[in-house]
Amino acid sequence: DSGVTQTPKHLITATGQRVTLRCSPRSGDLSVYWYQQSLDQGLQFLIQYYNGEERAKGNILERFSAQQFPDLHSELNLSSLELGDSALYFCASSVQSSGNTIYFGEGSWLTVV
Amino acid sequence: ILNVEQSPQSLHVQEGDSTNFTCSFPSSNFYALHWYRWETAKSPEALFVMTLNGDEKKKGRISATLNTKEGYSYLYIKGSQPEDSATYLCAFKGSGNTPLVFGKGTRLSVIA
């Protein structure tokens, strides 16, 4: 158990819908990362927050947004869902922002039908 | 576009064999190189974080080396066991506010 908690573990939704994925980082970790794992793709970086502020942004679609709250938990919002958004979404956390080991949650499986 | 390449894509070895895989990354703006182990139905777990050229890290039968000048790292597994079967990911961290970029991984299957 890494200490990073993600909910829900599995989610099935229809195209055009909106979902929110939630992440609670390890106790004491200030940095939260979101990654997308699609079929035949590596872990694609979406976005990173550090202590409530956006720190780095990857190829995150405009339909996707995220935030980190004062209690350091984070949410990833996915809207106008398409079939291609079906993937495993990982949240990870680390103590600081640079170079440290990051600890992964178990992921949220999103299936868009 | 930052490229982190891992080879081979997959590998099948017999129990007891020693094996190694490669991670290639940009040789400029280097900050750290990570290795993770990802078992099916679990989340990736950190093996090593290396920051200095020439670094060597070891954990049990698994070790890693780092060459930042030429942009590669090797992961070695000595005497492979079936429980070593997993996908091994490397990730490059550049300097500044840059993300941790992962390779696609090497999938290792150890046959008893």
mmCIF file of N, CA, C and O in Angstrom, chain A residues 18-21 32-38 43-49 54-68 74-79 81-82 84-85 89-91, chain B residues 99:
data_model
loop_
_atom_site.group_PDB
_atom_site.id
_atom_site.type_symbol
_atom_site.label_atom_id
_atom_site.label_comp_id
_atom_site.label_asym_id
_atom_site.label_seq_id
_atom_site.Cartn_x
_atom_site.Cartn_y
_atom_site.Cartn_z
ATOM 1 N N ARG A 18 -19.548 13.618 -17.997
ATOM 2 C CA ARG A 18 -18.450 14.202 -17.235
ATOM 3 C C ARG A 18 -18.220 13.358 -15.986
ATOM 4 O O ARG A 18 -19.186 12.905 -15.366
ATOM 5 N N VAL A 19 -16.946 13.157 -15.638
ATOM 6 C CA VAL A 19 -16.631 12.404 -14.423
ATOM 7 C C VAL A 19 -15.550 13.138 -13.638
ATOM 8 O O VAL A 19 -14.804 13.959 -14.195
ATOM 9 N N THR A 20 -15.493 12.837 -12.358
ATOM 10 C CA THR A 20 -14.446 13.389 -11.491
ATOM 11 C C THR A 20 -13.733 12.248 -10.802
ATOM 12 O O THR A 20 -14.370 11.387 -10.190
ATOM 13 N N LEU A 21 -12.418 12.249 -10.941
ATOM 14 C CA LEU A 21 -11.578 11.269 -10.270
ATOM 15 C C LEU A 21 -10.901 11.965 -9.094
ATOM 16 O O LEU A 21 -10.436 13.098 -9.222
ATOM 17 N N VAL A 32 1.222 16.453 -6.223
ATOM 18 C CA VAL A 32 0.321 15.451 -6.795
ATOM 19 C C VAL A 32 0.474 15.467 -8.315
ATOM 20 O O VAL A 32 0.561 16.526 -8.925
ATOM 21 N N TYR A 33 0.508 14.279 -8.882
ATOM 22 C CA TYR A 33 0.665 14.118 -10.326
ATOM 23 C C TYR A 33 -0.493 13.286 -10.861
ATOM 24 O O TYR A 33 -0.959 12.368 -10.193
ATOM 25 N N TRP A 34 -0.912 13.569 -12.076
ATOM 26 C CA TRP A 34 -1.907 12.739 -12.770
ATOM 27 C C TRP A 34 -1.282 12.202 -14.059
ATOM 28 O O TRP A 34 -0.677 12.957 -14.833
ATOM 29 N N TYR A 35 -1.453 10.897 -14.251
ATOM 30 C CA TYR A 35 -0.963 10.224 -15.458
ATOM 31 C C TYR A 35 -2.101 9.427 -16.073
ATOM 32 O O TYR A 35 -2.976 8.928 -15.375
ATOM 33 N N GLN A 36 -2.033 9.278 -17.396
ATOM 34 C CA GLN A 36 -3.002 8.464 -18.127
ATOM 35 C C GLN A 36 -2.276 7.293 -18.778
ATOM 36 O O GLN A 36 -1.237 7.479 -19.419
ATOM 37 N N GLN A 37 -2.813 6.105 -18.591
ATOM 38 C CA GLN A 37 -2.244 4.906 -19.207
ATOM 39 C C GLN A 37 -3.284 4.340 -20.175
ATOM 40 O O GLN A 37 -4.296 3.776 -19.745
ATOM 41 N N SER A 38 -3.050 4.502 -21.452
ATOM 42 C CA SER A 38 -3.956 3.951 -22.462
ATOM 43 C C SER A 38 -3.335 2.700 -23.053
ATOM 44 O O SER A 38 -2.152 2.428 -22.870
ATOM 45 N N LEU A 43 2.943 5.596 -19.695
ATOM 46 C CA LEU A 43 2.302 6.518 -18.763
ATOM 47 C C LEU A 43 2.459 7.936 -19.316
ATOM 48 O O LEU A 43 3.563 8.456 -19.401
ATOM 49 N N GLN A 44 1.327 8.534 -19.686
ATOM 50 C CA GLN A 44 1.354 9.885 -20.245
ATOM 51 C C GLN A 44 1.081 10.888 -19.136
ATOM 52 O O GLN A 44 0.036 10.838 -18.470
ATOM 53 N N PHE A 45 2.010 11.821 -18.972
ATOM 54 C CA PHE A 45 1.865 12.836 -17.944
ATOM 55 C C PHE A 45 0.768 13.824 -18.318
ATOM 56 O O PHE A 45 0.740 14.335 -19.439
ATOM 57 N N LEU A 46 -0.117 14.089 -17.375
ATOM 58 C CA LEU A 46 -1.185 15.058 -17.613
ATOM 59 C C LEU A 46 -0.879 16.386 -16.932
ATOM 60 O O LEU A 46 -0.804 17.427 -17.585
ATOM 61 N N ILE A 47 -0.719 16.343 -15.607
ATOM 62 C CA ILE A 47 -0.562 17.596 -14.888
ATOM 63 C C ILE A 47 0.010 17.329 -13.498
ATOM 64 O O ILE A 47 -0.142 16.227 -12.963
ATOM 65 N N GLN A 48 0.686 18.333 -12.935
ATOM 66 C CA GLN A 48 1.243 18.243 -11.594
ATOM 67 C C GLN A 48 0.858 19.480 -10.793
ATOM 68 O O GLN A 48 0.886 20.601 -11.315
ATOM 69 N N TYR A 49 0.524 19.263 -9.527
ATOM 70 C CA TYR A 49 0.282 20.346 -8.590
ATOM 71 C C TYR A 49 1.253 20.227 -7.429
ATOM 72 O O TYR A 49 1.631 19.124 -7.038
ATOM 73 N N GLU A 54 -0.511 24.864 -9.707
ATOM 74 C CA GLU A 54 -0.110 24.075 -10.869
ATOM 75 C C GLU A 54 1.389 24.226 -11.087
ATOM 76 O O GLU A 54 1.909 25.341 -11.151
ATOM 77 N N ARG A 55 2.118 23.102 -11.228
ATOM 78 C CA ARG A 55 3.573 23.170 -11.346
ATOM 79 C C ARG A 55 4.057 22.790 -12.749
ATOM 80 O O ARG A 55 5.015 23.364 -13.250
ATOM 81 N N ALA A 56 3.425 21.817 -13.351
ATOM 82 C CA ALA A 56 3.808 21.406 -14.700
ATOM 83 C C ALA A 56 2.590 20.844 -15.415
ATOM 84 O O ALA A 56 1.696 20.292 -14.777
ATOM 85 N N LYS A 57 2.575 21.036 -16.715
ATOM 86 C CA LYS A 57 1.427 20.599 -17.508
ATOM 87 C C LYS A 57 1.920 19.794 -18.697
ATOM 88 O O LYS A 57 2.871 20.189 -19.366
ATOM 89 N N GLY A 58 1.268 18.663 -18.935
ATOM 90 C CA GLY A 58 1.617 17.835 -20.081
ATOM 91 C C GLY A 58 0.592 18.030 -21.184
ATOM 92 O O GLY A 58 -0.025 19.081 -21.297
ATOM 93 N N ASN A 59 0.388 16.997 -21.982
ATOM 94 C CA ASN A 59 -0.564 17.100 -23.094
ATOM 95 C C ASN A 59 -1.980 16.850 -22.610
ATOM 96 O O ASN A 59 -2.673 15.975 -23.109
ATOM 97 N N ILE A 60 -2.400 17.640 -21.650
ATOM 98 C CA ILE A 60 -3.748 17.466 -21.099
ATOM 99 C C ILE A 60 -4.748 18.168 -22.004
ATOM 100 O O ILE A 60 -4.554 19.311 -22.419
ATOM 101 N N LEU A 61 -5.801 17.441 -22.355
ATOM 102 C CA LEU A 61 -6.812 17.993 -23.251
ATOM 103 C C LEU A 61 -7.548 19.139 -22.575
ATOM 104 O O LEU A 61 -7.668 19.187 -21.346
ATOM 105 N N GLU A 62 -8.084 20.034 -23.397
ATOM 106 C CA GLU A 62 -8.848 21.164 -22.842
ATOM 107 C C GLU A 62 -10.112 20.686 -22.132
ATOM 108 O O GLU A 62 -10.625 21.364 -21.247
ATOM 109 N N ARG A 63 -10.595 19.516 -22.517
ATOM 110 C CA ARG A 63 -11.790 18.945 -21.875
ATOM 111 C C ARG A 63 -11.485 18.428 -20.474
ATOM 112 O O ARG A 63 -12.401 18.078 -19.726
ATOM 113 N N PHE A 64 -10.203 18.352 -20.140
ATOM 114 C CA PHE A 64 -9.801 17.844 -18.836
ATOM 115 C C PHE A 64 -9.316 19.024 -17.983
ATOM 116 O O PHE A 64 -8.661 19.945 -18.499
ATOM 117 N N SER A 65 -9.586 18.958 -16.708
ATOM 118 C CA SER A 65 -9.058 19.968 -15.796
ATOM 119 C C SER A 65 -8.775 19.310 -14.457
ATOM 120 O O SER A 65 -9.303 18.226 -14.165
ATOM 121 N N ALA A 66 -7.958 19.956 -13.674
ATOM 122 C CA ALA A 66 -7.620 19.396 -12.369
ATOM 123 C C ALA A 66 -7.414 20.528 -11.383
ATOM 124 O O ALA A 66 -7.256 21.686 -11.769
ATOM 125 N N GLN A 67 -7.438 20.180 -10.118
ATOM 126 C CA GLN A 67 -7.086 21.136 -9.087
ATOM 127 C C GLN A 67 -6.621 20.391 -7.847
ATOM 128 O O GLN A 67 -6.936 19.207 -7.669
ATOM 129 N N GLN A 68 -5.874 21.108 -7.026
ATOM 130 C CA GLN A 68 -5.448 20.575 -5.736
ATOM 131 C C GLN A 68 -6.010 21.506 -4.675
ATOM 132 O O GLN A 68 -5.828 22.715 -4.730
ATOM 133 N N SER A 74 -6.612 16.005 -4.550
ATOM 134 C CA SER A 74 -6.714 16.531 -5.908
ATOM 135 C C SER A 74 -7.870 15.850 -6.634
ATOM 136 O O SER A 74 -8.252 14.723 -6.310
ATOM 137 N N GLU A 75 -8.419 16.558 -7.571
ATOM 138 C CA GLU A 75 -9.466 16.004 -8.425
ATOM 139 C C GLU A 75 -9.115 16.246 -9.889
ATOM 140 O O GLU A 75 -8.600 17.321 -10.242
ATOM 141 N N LEU A 76 -9.397 15.245 -10.702
ATOM 142 C CA LEU A 76 -9.224 15.347 -12.155
ATOM 143 C C LEU A 76 -10.613 15.262 -12.763
ATOM 144 O O LEU A 76 -11.329 14.284 -12.546
ATOM 145 N N ASN A 77 -11.003 16.309 -13.457
ATOM 146 C CA ASN A 77 -12.317 16.376 -14.083
ATOM 147 C C ASN A 77 -12.193 16.119 -15.573
ATOM 148 O O ASN A 77 -11.396 16.767 -16.262
ATOM 149 N N LEU A 78 -12.957 15.168 -16.055
ATOM 150 C CA LEU A 78 -12.940 14.806 -17.470
ATOM 151 C C LEU A 78 -14.338 15.060 -18.023
ATOM 152 O O LEU A 78 -15.314 14.488 -17.525
ATOM 153 N N SER A 79 -14.447 15.910 -19.029
ATOM 154 C CA SER A 79 -15.777 16.259 -19.539
ATOM 155 C C SER A 79 -15.889 15.933 -21.026
ATOM 156 O O SER A 79 -14.883 15.660 -21.690
ATOM 157 N N LEU A 81 -16.848 13.355 -22.538
ATOM 158 C CA LEU A 81 -16.043 12.148 -22.699
ATOM 159 C C LEU A 81 -16.220 11.499 -24.060
ATOM 160 O O LEU A 81 -17.328 11.455 -24.618
ATOM 161 N N GLU A 82 -15.111 10.994 -24.569
ATOM 162 C CA GLU A 82 -15.089 10.271 -25.837
ATOM 163 C C GLU A 82 -14.594 8.855 -25.582
ATOM 164 O O GLU A 82 -13.972 8.580 -24.547
ATOM 165 N N GLY A 84 -12.170 7.352 -26.776
ATOM 166 C CA GLY A 84 -10.718 7.326 -26.644
ATOM 167 C C GLY A 84 -10.205 7.755 -25.284
ATOM 168 O O GLY A 84 -9.005 7.632 -25.011
ATOM 169 N N ASP A 85 -11.088 8.265 -24.442
ATOM 170 C CA ASP A 85 -10.663 8.651 -23.096
ATOM 171 C C ASP A 85 -10.627 7.452 -22.157
ATOM 172 O O ASP A 85 -10.159 7.576 -21.012
ATOM 173 N N TYR A 89 -6.294 5.870 -15.127
ATOM 174 C CA TYR A 89 -5.783 7.168 -14.688
ATOM 175 C C TYR A 89 -5.124 6.986 -13.324
ATOM 176 O O TYR A 89 -5.769 6.570 -12.353
ATOM 177 N N PHE A 90 -3.837 7.305 -13.295
ATOM 178 C CA PHE A 90 -3.081 7.189 -12.055
ATOM 179 C C PHE A 90 -2.879 8.567 -11.423
ATOM 180 O O PHE A 90 -2.604 9.543 -12.099
ATOM 181 N N CYS A 91 -2.986 8.567 -10.120
ATOM 182 C CA CYS A 91 -2.532 9.696 -9.334
ATOM 183 C C CYS A 91 -1.266 9.250 -8.605
ATOM 184 O O CYS A 91 -1.150 8.076 -8.225
ATOM 185 N N PRO B 99 8.075 17.759 -15.985
ATOM 186 C CA PRO B 99 7.458 16.571 -15.414
ATOM 187 C C PRO B 99 8.377 15.353 -15.474
ATOM 188 O O PRO B 99 9.368 15.345 -16.185
#
